[in-house]
Amino acid sequence: MLPPPLSLYVHLPWCVQKCPYCDFNSHPLRAALPEQDYLAALLRDLTDERARIPGRAIDTVFFGGGTPSLFSADAIGRVLNAVGSQLAADAEITLEANPGTVEHGAFAAYRAAGINRLSLGAQTFDAAALKRLGRIHGPDEIERAVDEAHAAGLDNFNLDLMYGLPEQTLEMGLADVERATALGPMHLSHYQLTLEPQTPFAKRPPPLPDDDTIWTMQTECQAALATAGFVQYETSAYARDGRPCRHNLNYWQYGDYLAIGAGAHGKLTDAAANRIVRREKLRHPSRYMRAAGSPAVFSETAVADNDRMFEFMLNALRLNAGFDRRLFETRTGLPLAAANGALTQAVELGLLARNGDRYYASERGRAYLNDLQALFLPEAA
């Protein structure tokens, strides 16, 4: 079993306010941002995590949240400096940013700190829809943020767009795609709004478009993205000029990732022992800051063989290109024969296509992806 590529995820959990659809581990700021205390905790956490990976390079870094752009460029730079020589020379280093929290000129400072890719949470260009979603920015701020990114030389950026928004029409969804692509991003994430349990939207559902409208919106927006030169490579991810998100690709190809920060989840392969371990950090920022750097900050579980197969399929089948035998076997430590029953059933149901040793979701399988992935659940295998 060979060790896969390695990424680092850094969770910065605070937002100006919590959006009503969000179920991430994020917390609205109710006082001053405890930047220095949290940074100190991250650095202790990172020291502990790096001790687990002697000699392994970190290929990608992703600062996620919350709203990481609430943190200063100096804080971001200190985390990257602490990674040190283990950071690959060509590492992709992404910062998530909310257009409403980025001050004029700040992207130049983030670039100087080491950021070479941005992910901007646009969501929509409709002012009324942004307000309903609880976003703190308006359409003009999205365009100003993109202008600042270009001015800072950060042309490799992603825009997040949602569709199926409250009272959204097909025309509104297509208008969002048109405005987004006109800004020249290298990458677009285009995903449907879902009502996650325990969120305000789930408790008091807003009026959403019906299923037929959402399906039409999805397919027509996909066509518009293709016309604009964006290639769909994953369920909700589109890239131009061969610029997919390398960090997310590592997740979808069942790679390894260290994770630091409150509530962060990591996965690490012990190739010699044919063992995969998941580690989860304490969720609440205050408890995390007190415990970071000690065993009390995390819980750890080994991934059973059957769970490895399901976890791999849960991720790899989201990719339009799917996976081949070698990727499955090197990333899970299992022979592909372990999945033969479910693979055969998926092909017979028309959910999975095969080309030699490569398997990928068919057009029908992409439409019913949850059903395809469920075939590989341990109790179904």
Tab-separated table of C-alpha atoms in Angstrom:
chain	number	residue	atom	x	y	z
A	1	MET	CA	0.000	0.000	0.000
A	2	LEU	CA	1.627	3.256	-1.146
A	3	PRO	CA	1.077	6.564	0.642
A	4	PRO	CA	-1.112	8.856	-1.474
A	5	PRO	CA	-0.579	12.587	-2.071
A	6	LEU	CA	-0.886	14.739	1.030
A	7	SER	CA	-2.821	17.949	1.639
A	8	LEU	CA	-3.308	20.278	4.602
A	9	TYR	CA	-6.659	21.768	5.596
A	10	VAL	CA	-6.696	24.746	7.977
A	11	HIS	CA	-10.067	25.602	9.542
A	12	LEU	CA	-10.743	29.202	10.557
A	13	PRO	CA	-14.217	29.000	12.071
A	14	TRP	CA	-15.522	32.555	12.475
A	15	CYS	CA	-17.927	34.507	10.249
A	16	VAL	CA	-19.401	37.985	10.526
A	17	GLN	CA	-22.786	36.263	10.763
A	18	LYS	CA	-24.114	32.747	10.267
A	19	CYS	CA	-26.005	32.127	7.022
A	20	PRO	CA	-29.397	30.398	7.492
A	21	TYR	CA	-28.525	27.527	5.119
A	22	CYS	CA	-25.056	26.781	6.554
A	23	ASP	CA	-24.359	23.651	8.608
A	24	PHE	CA	-20.558	24.023	8.665
A	25	ASN	CA	-18.676	24.358	11.931
A	26	SER	CA	-18.727	28.154	11.848
A	27	HIS	CA	-19.437	30.715	14.541
A	28	PRO	CA	-20.623	34.336	14.273
A	29	LEU	CA	-18.224	36.856	15.779
A	30	ARG	CA	-19.669	38.254	18.997
A	31	ALA	CA	-16.484	40.009	20.124
A	32	ALA	CA	-13.044	40.782	18.738
A	33	LEU	CA	-11.489	38.037	16.611
A	34	PRO	CA	-9.060	36.068	18.864
A	35	GLU	CA	-6.535	35.917	16.043
A	36	GLN	CA	-3.346	35.578	18.060
A	37	ASP	CA	-4.705	32.959	20.496
A	38	TYR	CA	-6.175	30.912	17.662
A	39	LEU	CA	-2.989	31.223	15.604
A	40	ALA	CA	-0.930	29.964	18.537
A	41	ALA	CA	-3.269	26.967	18.828
A	42	LEU	CA	-3.005	26.252	15.086
A	43	LEU	CA	0.788	26.275	15.277
A	44	ARG	CA	0.793	23.836	18.203
A	45	ASP	CA	-1.644	21.623	16.332
A	46	LEU	CA	0.484	21.794	13.183
A	47	THR	CA	3.627	20.802	15.058
A	48	ASP	CA	1.845	17.697	16.338
A	49	GLU	CA	0.448	16.813	12.903
A	50	ARG	CA	3.759	17.280	11.082
A	51	ALA	CA	5.374	14.775	13.439
A	52	ARG	CA	3.101	12.118	11.883
A	53	ILE	CA	4.428	12.640	8.335
A	54	PRO	CA	8.250	12.635	8.386
A	55	GLY	CA	9.642	13.017	4.883
A	56	ARG	CA	6.278	13.533	3.170
A	57	ALA	CA	5.618	16.647	1.099
A	58	ILE	CA	2.413	18.668	1.420
A	59	ASP	CA	1.093	19.273	-2.095
A	60	THR	CA	-1.885	21.546	-1.382
A	61	VAL	CA	-3.077	23.780	1.450
A	62	PHE	CA	-6.641	25.042	1.872
A	63	PHE	CA	-7.669	27.732	4.358
A	64	GLY	CA	-11.402	27.155	4.847
A	65	GLY	CA	-14.080	28.297	7.222
A	66	GLY	CA	-15.966	30.139	8.413
A	67	THR	CA	-14.481	33.141	6.669
A	68	PRO	CA	-10.689	32.848	6.521
A	69	SER	CA	-10.357	36.339	5.049
A	70	LEU	CA	-11.235	37.673	8.515
A	71	PHE	CA	-7.684	36.643	9.462
A	72	SER	CA	-4.755	38.857	8.551
A	73	ALA	CA	-2.265	38.026	5.825
A	74	ASP	CA	0.400	37.893	8.546
A	75	ALA	CA	-1.482	35.089	10.348
A	76	ILE	CA	-1.882	33.138	7.103
A	77	GLY	CA	1.795	33.587	6.320
A	78	ARG	CA	2.871	32.348	9.749
A	79	VAL	CA	0.940	29.104	9.248
A	80	LEU	CA	2.581	28.567	5.847
A	81	ASN	CA	6.020	29.376	7.242
A	82	ALA	CA	5.463	26.764	9.941
A	83	VAL	CA	4.874	24.093	7.286
A	84	GLY	CA	8.422	24.867	6.228
A	85	SER	CA	10.364	22.636	3.886
A	86	GLN	CA	7.543	20.079	3.710
A	87	LEU	CA	5.550	22.446	1.508
A	88	ALA	CA	6.017	21.370	-2.116
A	89	ALA	CA	7.595	23.961	-4.404
A	90	ASP	CA	4.540	23.933	-6.696
A	91	ALA	CA	1.953	23.670	-3.898
A	92	GLU	CA	-1.543	24.969	-4.575
A	93	ILE	CA	-2.454	27.244	-1.650
A	94	THR	CA	-6.089	28.365	-1.512
A	95	LEU	CA	-7.797	30.940	0.678
A	96	GLU	CA	-11.584	31.073	0.957
A	97	ALA	CA	-12.845	34.636	1.056
A	98	ASN	CA	-16.181	36.380	1.429
A	99	PRO	CA	-16.383	39.410	-0.883
A	100	GLY	CA	-17.916	41.342	1.990
A	101	THR	CA	-14.932	40.893	4.328
A	102	VAL	CA	-12.041	41.735	2.006
A	103	GLU	CA	-10.671	45.252	2.316
A	104	HIS	CA	-9.333	47.135	-0.688
A	105	GLY	CA	-5.879	45.813	-1.599
A	106	ALA	CA	-5.882	42.916	0.897
A	107	PHE	CA	-5.382	40.242	-1.770
A	108	ALA	CA	-1.919	41.603	-2.573
A	109	ALA	CA	-0.923	40.976	1.047
A	110	TYR	CA	-2.340	37.450	0.988
A	111	ARG	CA	-0.429	36.744	-2.204
A	112	ALA	CA	2.784	37.995	-0.595
A	113	ALA	CA	2.073	35.649	2.336
A	114	GLY	CA	1.973	32.654	-0.039
A	115	ILE	CA	-1.627	32.383	-1.271
A	116	ASN	CA	-1.759	31.517	-4.991
A	117	ARG	CA	-5.445	30.607	-5.387
A	118	LEU	CA	-8.689	32.163	-4.110
A	119	SER	CA	-12.186	30.800	-3.630
A	120	LEU	CA	-14.764	33.583	-3.478
A	121	GLY	CA	-18.188	32.877	-1.999
A	122	ALA	CA	-20.294	34.788	-4.520
A	123	GLN	CA	-23.346	32.435	-4.341
A	124	THR	CA	-25.496	34.677	-6.590
A	125	PHE	CA	-25.462	38.106	-8.246
A	126	ASP	CA	-29.074	38.850	-7.329
A	127	ALA	CA	-29.136	41.430	-4.522
A	128	ALA	CA	-32.471	40.296	-3.059
A	129	ALA	CA	-31.387	36.642	-3.102
A	130	LEU	CA	-28.092	37.497	-1.374
A	131	LYS	CA	-30.005	39.259	1.393
A	132	ARG	CA	-32.351	36.304	1.793
A	133	LEU	CA	-29.364	33.951	2.017
A	134	GLY	CA	-27.942	36.022	4.856
A	135	ARG	CA	-24.887	37.115	2.878
A	136	ILE	CA	-23.209	40.357	3.927
A	137	HIS	CA	-22.091	41.362	0.423
A	138	GLY	CA	-23.839	42.649	-2.666
A	139	PRO	CA	-23.237	41.999	-6.369
A	140	ASP	CA	-20.944	45.020	-6.741
A	141	GLU	CA	-18.677	43.735	-3.968
A	142	ILE	CA	-18.217	40.456	-5.856
A	143	GLU	CA	-16.986	42.364	-8.885
A	144	ARG	CA	-14.723	44.587	-6.768
A	145	ALA	CA	-13.215	41.524	-5.098
A	146	VAL	CA	-12.508	39.966	-8.493
A	147	ASP	CA	-10.919	43.221	-9.686
A	148	GLU	CA	-8.666	43.195	-6.613
A	149	ALA	CA	-7.751	39.560	-7.226
A	150	HIS	CA	-6.724	40.353	-10.797
A	151	ALA	CA	-4.790	43.430	-9.640
A	152	ALA	CA	-2.909	41.285	-7.117
A	153	GLY	CA	-1.973	38.757	-9.804
A	154	LEU	CA	-4.296	36.108	-8.341
A	155	ASP	CA	-5.917	35.038	-11.593
A	156	ASN	CA	-6.399	31.434	-10.423
A	157	PHE	CA	-9.633	31.864	-8.533
A	158	ASN	CA	-12.910	30.039	-8.009
A	159	LEU	CA	-16.393	31.494	-7.729
A	160	ASP	CA	-19.017	29.631	-5.697
A	161	LEU	CA	-22.509	29.782	-7.199
A	162	MET	CA	-25.700	28.227	-5.853
A	163	TYR	CA	-28.872	27.443	-7.750
A	164	GLY	CA	-32.335	26.368	-6.666
A	165	LEU	CA	-32.500	29.454	-4.454
A	166	PRO	CA	-35.718	30.731	-2.878
A	167	GLU	CA	-38.049	31.943	-5.656
A	168	GLN	CA	-35.248	31.677	-8.225
A	169	THR	CA	-36.294	31.275	-11.858
A	170	LEU	CA	-34.417	29.619	-14.696
A	171	GLU	CA	-33.638	33.049	-16.133
A	172	MET	CA	-32.143	34.162	-12.827
A	173	GLY	CA	-29.965	31.060	-12.607
A	174	LEU	CA	-28.662	31.541	-16.145
A	175	ALA	CA	-28.007	35.229	-15.458
A	176	ASP	CA	-25.802	34.239	-12.496
A	177	VAL	CA	-23.755	31.936	-14.711
A	178	GLU	CA	-23.391	34.647	-17.366
A	179	ARG	CA	-22.191	37.246	-14.862
A	180	ALA	CA	-19.844	34.798	-13.157
A	181	THR	CA	-18.151	33.583	-16.326
A	182	ALA	CA	-17.715	37.171	-17.551
A	183	LEU	CA	-15.427	37.823	-14.566
A	184	GLY	CA	-12.820	35.384	-15.874
A	185	PRO	CA	-12.509	32.757	-13.123
A	186	MET	CA	-10.473	29.641	-13.775
A	187	HIS	CA	-12.927	27.565	-11.759
A	188	LEU	CA	-16.612	27.565	-10.846
A	189	SER	CA	-18.385	25.577	-8.153
A	190	HIS	CA	-22.057	25.339	-9.120
A	191	TYR	CA	-24.192	23.497	-6.607
A	192	GLN	CA	-27.798	23.251	-5.511
A	193	LEU	CA	-29.004	24.830	-2.291
A	194	THR	CA	-29.993	22.050	0.092
A	195	LEU	CA	-31.875	22.354	3.379
A	196	GLU	CA	-29.476	20.860	5.908
A	197	PRO	CA	-30.880	19.561	9.221
A	198	GLN	CA	-30.784	21.902	12.203
A	199	THR	CA	-30.331	25.030	10.090
A	200	PRO	CA	-32.822	27.923	10.133
A	201	PHE	CA	-33.773	27.164	6.524
A	202	ALA	CA	-34.600	23.560	7.464
A	203	LYS	CA	-36.689	24.679	10.413
A	204	ARG	CA	-38.527	27.362	8.412
A	205	PRO	CA	-38.189	26.340	4.753
A	206	PRO	CA	-38.234	29.189	2.246
A	207	PRO	CA	-40.225	28.847	-1.005
A	208	LEU	CA	-37.913	26.886	-3.305
A	209	PRO	CA	-38.361	26.139	-7.028
A	210	ASP	CA	-40.011	22.794	-7.816
A	211	ASP	CA	-37.926	19.760	-8.796
A	212	ASP	CA	-38.588	20.133	-12.537
A	213	THR	CA	-37.430	23.753	-12.503
A	214	ILE	CA	-34.317	22.858	-10.519
A	215	TRP	CA	-33.455	20.037	-12.931
A	216	THR	CA	-33.894	22.341	-15.926
A	217	MET	CA	-31.822	24.997	-14.183
A	218	GLN	CA	-29.030	22.492	-13.540
A	219	THR	CA	-28.878	21.164	-17.098
A	220	GLU	CA	-29.191	24.534	-18.825
A	221	CYS	CA	-26.580	26.106	-16.560
A	222	GLN	CA	-24.261	23.177	-17.302
A	223	ALA	CA	-24.729	23.827	-21.014
A	224	ALA	CA	-24.018	27.532	-20.532
A	225	LEU	CA	-20.848	26.745	-18.599
A	226	ALA	CA	-19.681	24.390	-21.346
A	227	THR	CA	-20.292	27.074	-23.958
A	228	ALA	CA	-18.183	29.470	-21.871
A	229	GLY	CA	-15.280	26.992	-21.896
A	230	PHE	CA	-15.738	25.359	-18.493
A	231	VAL	CA	-15.234	21.596	-18.378
A	232	GLN	CA	-17.210	19.717	-15.747
A	233	TYR	CA	-14.853	17.301	-13.981
A	234	GLU	CA	-16.867	16.619	-10.819
A	235	THR	CA	-20.521	16.755	-9.770
A	236	SER	CA	-20.434	20.466	-8.949
A	237	ALA	CA	-16.982	21.568	-10.176
A	238	TYR	CA	-16.047	23.176	-13.501
A	239	ALA	CA	-12.605	24.315	-14.654
A	240	ARG	CA	-11.072	26.208	-17.558
A	241	ASP	CA	-7.655	25.684	-19.118
A	242	GLY	CA	-6.955	22.509	-17.152
A	243	ARG	CA	-7.182	24.268	-13.770
A	244	PRO	CA	-9.173	21.964	-11.477
A	245	CYS	CA	-8.900	22.425	-7.734
A	246	ARG	CA	-5.982	20.138	-6.868
A	247	HIS	CA	-6.875	20.167	-3.182
A	248	ASN	CA	-10.404	18.908	-3.747
A	249	LEU	CA	-9.182	16.407	-6.336
A	250	ASN	CA	-7.043	14.878	-3.611
A	251	TYR	CA	-10.169	14.390	-1.470
A	252	TRP	CA	-12.131	12.877	-4.349
A	253	GLN	CA	-9.268	10.522	-5.232
A	254	TYR	CA	-9.066	9.338	-1.609
A	255	GLY	CA	-5.776	11.023	-0.852
A	256	ASP	CA	-4.400	11.913	2.565
A	257	TYR	CA	-4.878	15.188	4.376
A	258	LEU	CA	-3.769	16.642	7.656
A	259	ALA	CA	-6.313	18.937	9.302
A	260	ILE	CA	-5.786	21.635	11.905
A	261	GLY	CA	-8.325	23.911	13.513
A	262	ALA	CA	-11.583	23.584	15.422
A	263	GLY	CA	-13.650	20.659	14.123
A	264	ALA	CA	-11.186	19.851	11.328
A	265	HIS	CA	-11.176	16.287	9.967
A	266	GLY	CA	-8.034	14.545	8.683
A	267	LYS	CA	-7.175	11.223	7.049
A	268	LEU	CA	-3.757	9.580	7.036
A	269	THR	CA	-2.501	6.333	5.516
A	270	ASP	CA	0.046	4.155	7.325
A	271	ALA	CA	1.329	2.335	4.251
A	272	ALA	CA	3.562	-0.097	6.140
A	273	ALA	CA	0.701	-1.294	8.337
A	274	ASN	CA	-1.970	-1.112	5.594
A	275	ARG	CA	-3.944	1.125	7.927
A	276	ILE	CA	-5.998	4.286	7.371
A	277	VAL	CA	-6.739	6.544	10.325
A	278	ARG	CA	-9.197	9.424	10.599
A	279	ARG	CA	-8.677	12.184	13.139
A	280	GLU	CA	-11.245	14.787	14.251
A	281	LYS	CA	-10.418	17.890	16.286
A	282	LEU	CA	-12.578	19.407	19.023
A	283	ARG	CA	-15.348	21.441	17.404
A	284	HIS	CA	-15.752	24.436	19.676
A	285	PRO	CA	-13.049	27.083	19.162
A	286	SER	CA	-12.562	27.788	22.883
A	287	ARG	CA	-12.104	24.120	23.766
A	288	TYR	CA	-9.882	23.659	20.732
A	289	MET	CA	-7.620	26.558	21.697
A	290	ARG	CA	-7.176	25.185	25.217
A	291	ALA	CA	-6.353	21.646	24.071
A	292	ALA	CA	-4.403	22.194	20.827
A	293	GLY	CA	-1.060	20.441	20.786
A	294	SER	CA	-2.166	17.736	23.246
A	295	PRO	CA	-3.884	14.365	22.705
A	296	ALA	CA	-7.030	15.868	24.239
A	297	VAL	CA	-7.658	17.911	21.085
A	298	PHE	CA	-8.522	14.971	18.835
A	299	SER	CA	-10.362	11.682	18.577
A	300	GLU	CA	-9.053	8.994	16.247
A	301	THR	CA	-10.571	5.987	14.482
A	302	ALA	CA	-9.205	3.387	12.088
A	303	VAL	CA	-11.159	2.875	8.853
A	304	ALA	CA	-12.377	-0.717	8.429
A	305	ASP	CA	-11.912	-2.485	5.071
A	306	ASN	CA	-15.591	-2.282	4.071
A	307	ASP	CA	-15.704	1.364	5.038
A	308	ARG	CA	-12.634	2.060	2.916
A	309	MET	CA	-14.392	0.733	-0.152
A	310	PHE	CA	-17.492	2.860	0.499
A	311	GLU	CA	-15.497	5.982	1.339
A	312	PHE	CA	-13.474	5.600	-1.858
A	313	MET	CA	-16.591	5.172	-4.014
A	314	LEU	CA	-18.405	8.010	-2.239
A	315	ASN	CA	-15.659	10.334	-3.460
A	316	ALA	CA	-14.297	8.876	-6.711
A	317	LEU	CA	-17.711	8.348	-8.332
A	318	ARG	CA	-18.317	12.102	-8.121
A	319	LEU	CA	-15.559	12.555	-10.709
A	320	ASN	CA	-16.615	12.469	-14.350
A	321	ALA	CA	-13.484	10.450	-15.128
A	322	GLY	CA	-14.208	7.969	-12.323
A	323	PHE	CA	-11.336	5.742	-11.251
A	324	ASP	CA	-9.217	2.859	-12.429
A	325	ARG	CA	-8.107	-0.364	-10.776
A	326	ARG	CA	-4.716	0.987	-9.751
A	327	LEU	CA	-6.149	4.042	-8.002
A	328	PHE	CA	-8.648	1.922	-6.053
A	329	GLU	CA	-6.058	-0.606	-4.953
A	330	THR	CA	-3.283	1.841	-4.054
A	331	ARG	CA	-5.580	4.193	-2.139
A	332	THR	CA	-7.626	1.586	-0.229
A	333	GLY	CA	-5.117	-1.259	0.123
A	334	LEU	CA	-7.843	-3.617	-1.111
A	335	PRO	CA	-8.046	-5.705	-4.288
A	336	LEU	CA	-10.647	-4.420	-6.739
A	337	ALA	CA	-12.207	-7.891	-6.510
A	338	ALA	CA	-13.528	-6.829	-3.086
A	339	ALA	CA	-15.941	-4.535	-4.931
A	340	ASN	CA	-16.840	-6.891	-7.772
A	341	GLY	CA	-20.377	-7.631	-6.617
A	342	ALA	CA	-21.378	-3.982	-6.291
A	343	LEU	CA	-19.536	-3.005	-9.491
A	344	THR	CA	-21.346	-5.703	-11.476
A	345	GLN	CA	-24.718	-4.678	-10.047
A	346	ALA	CA	-24.048	-0.998	-10.804
A	347	VAL	CA	-23.151	-1.814	-14.425
A	348	GLU	CA	-26.254	-4.008	-14.818
A	349	LEU	CA	-28.444	-1.190	-13.474
A	350	GLY	CA	-26.983	1.197	-16.010
A	351	LEU	CA	-25.561	3.437	-13.282
A	352	LEU	CA	-21.913	2.660	-14.001
A	353	ALA	CA	-19.946	2.479	-17.238
A	354	ARG	CA	-16.689	0.627	-17.805
A	355	ASN	CA	-13.809	1.126	-20.216
A	356	GLY	CA	-11.121	-1.477	-19.588
A	357	ASP	CA	-9.964	-1.031	-15.984
A	358	ARG	CA	-11.706	2.340	-15.644
A	359	TYR	CA	-15.153	2.763	-14.068
A	360	TYR	CA	-17.199	5.965	-14.102
A	361	ALA	CA	-20.781	7.041	-13.497
A	362	SER	CA	-22.936	6.836	-16.610
A	363	GLU	CA	-25.248	9.683	-17.533
A	364	ARG	CA	-27.966	7.841	-15.616
A	365	GLY	CA	-25.553	7.263	-12.730
A	366	ARG	CA	-24.752	10.968	-12.474
A	367	ALA	CA	-28.472	11.709	-12.285
A	368	TYR	CA	-28.919	9.084	-9.535
A	369	LEU	CA	-25.529	9.390	-7.873
A	370	ASN	CA	-26.790	8.698	-4.351
A	371	ASP	CA	-28.290	5.403	-5.500
A	372	LEU	CA	-25.036	4.454	-7.214
A	373	GLN	CA	-22.915	5.263	-4.155
A	374	ALA	CA	-25.319	3.396	-1.853
A	375	LEU	CA	-24.547	0.118	-3.663
A	376	PHE	CA	-21.128	0.197	-1.984
A	377	LEU	CA	-22.358	0.637	1.590
A	378	PRO	CA	-20.937	-2.135	3.820
A	379	GLU	CA	-24.376	-3.654	4.452
A	380	ALA	CA	-25.108	-3.602	0.703
A	381	ALA	CA	-21.767	-5.050	-0.421
